[in-house]
XYZ file of C-alpha atoms in Angstrom:
110
model
C 98.371 73.427 57.454
C 101.895 73.063 56.173
C 103.516 76.176 54.710
C 106.192 76.356 52.095
C 107.933 79.041 50.022
C 106.133 80.086 46.864
C 107.473 78.504 43.676
C 108.763 81.888 42.363
C 110.854 82.483 45.483
C 112.199 78.948 45.358
C 113.222 79.424 41.730
C 115.002 82.727 42.531
C 116.912 81.019 45.331
C 114.979 82.919 48.044
C 113.668 79.838 49.742
C 115.829 77.302 51.646
C 116.172 74.072 49.757
C 116.795 70.660 51.166
C 117.513 67.999 48.664
C 116.244 70.143 45.800
C 112.752 70.766 47.284
C 111.531 73.713 49.341
C 111.702 73.072 53.115
C 108.259 72.472 54.616
C 107.407 73.973 57.988
C 104.366 72.813 59.940
C 102.971 74.643 62.891
C 99.966 72.394 63.377
C 96.494 73.947 63.534
C 97.590 77.421 64.589
C 100.934 79.189 64.442
C 99.932 81.398 67.389
C 99.027 78.454 69.603
C 102.233 76.660 68.696
C 104.525 79.625 69.426
C 102.608 81.417 72.214
C 104.532 81.295 75.459
C 107.701 79.880 73.824
C 109.557 83.180 74.340
C 108.311 83.608 77.904
C 109.463 80.125 78.775
C 112.822 80.719 77.186
C 113.371 84.053 79.011
C 112.314 82.533 82.336
C 114.657 79.568 81.783
C 117.513 81.880 80.840
C 117.040 84.044 83.923
C 116.816 80.983 86.178
C 119.952 79.514 84.671
C 121.833 82.763 85.064
C 120.763 83.070 88.707
C 122.085 79.609 89.429
C 125.329 80.225 87.577
C 125.876 83.504 89.428
C 125.362 81.814 92.814
C 127.811 79.090 91.972
C 130.396 81.643 90.814
C 129.839 83.732 93.972
C 128.673 86.781 92.055
C 126.416 89.201 93.940
C 124.205 91.973 92.602
C 125.111 95.554 93.496
C 123.695 96.733 96.799
C 122.110 99.828 95.202
C 119.792 97.594 93.186
C 117.880 96.613 96.274
C 115.559 99.244 97.791
C 112.225 99.147 99.613
C 110.347 99.118 96.349
C 112.717 97.055 94.249
C 114.326 93.627 94.708
C 116.841 93.607 91.882
C 114.801 93.837 88.688
C 111.513 92.826 90.420
C 109.205 95.643 91.524
C 107.832 94.942 94.995
C 105.675 98.061 95.217
C 104.835 100.351 98.057
C 101.860 101.199 100.298
C 101.574 104.545 98.547
C 100.633 104.605 94.891
C 98.359 106.649 92.659
C 95.201 104.951 93.813
C 95.876 105.545 97.500
C 96.797 109.166 96.816
C 93.473 109.748 95.014
C 91.558 108.001 97.806
C 93.149 110.244 100.392
C 92.400 113.324 98.331
C 88.783 112.316 97.751
C 88.294 111.811 101.468
C 90.463 114.674 102.875
C 89.078 117.400 100.580
C 85.432 117.151 101.764
C 86.558 116.679 105.347
C 88.755 119.839 105.156
C 85.819 121.789 103.679
C 83.514 120.610 106.452
C 86.048 121.481 109.117
C 86.485 124.956 107.596
C 82.673 125.452 107.447
C 82.235 124.369 111.065
C 84.947 126.633 112.472
C 84.044 129.634 110.320
C 80.282 129.426 111.064
C 79.127 132.721 112.466
C 82.376 134.472 111.533
C 82.458 134.234 107.736
C 78.945 132.983 107.094
C 75.595 132.087 108.739
C-alpha cells in the first residue's frame, strides 16, 4: 500500500511537497521485502569497486594486515578454536585420570 505524510504534517510543512501535494512513496506489498538485501548489495558493490580501483592505482594493503588467520578484513580461521579446545579437554581429562589410576594402583589405592 502507498504511504504518504499525514495531512497535519503536510500542513505544517513537515512533509515534502511536489506540485502542492504530499509525495507518495510505494514499497509494494512489503517494505521489508522491498528493502531487504539492498544495503548488503550496496556494501558488496562498494567493496568490489574499491578493490578494482585500488588495483588499477597500484595501491597495496599493509603487510601486517595479512596473517595466518586473517586475509585483510576477512577472517580465515584456524585449526584451533573454542570447540576443538573443549573436545581435547573432554577427551584428555578422563584419559589422564585413567592413566593416574593405572599407575598409582597398589601404591595409593587398591
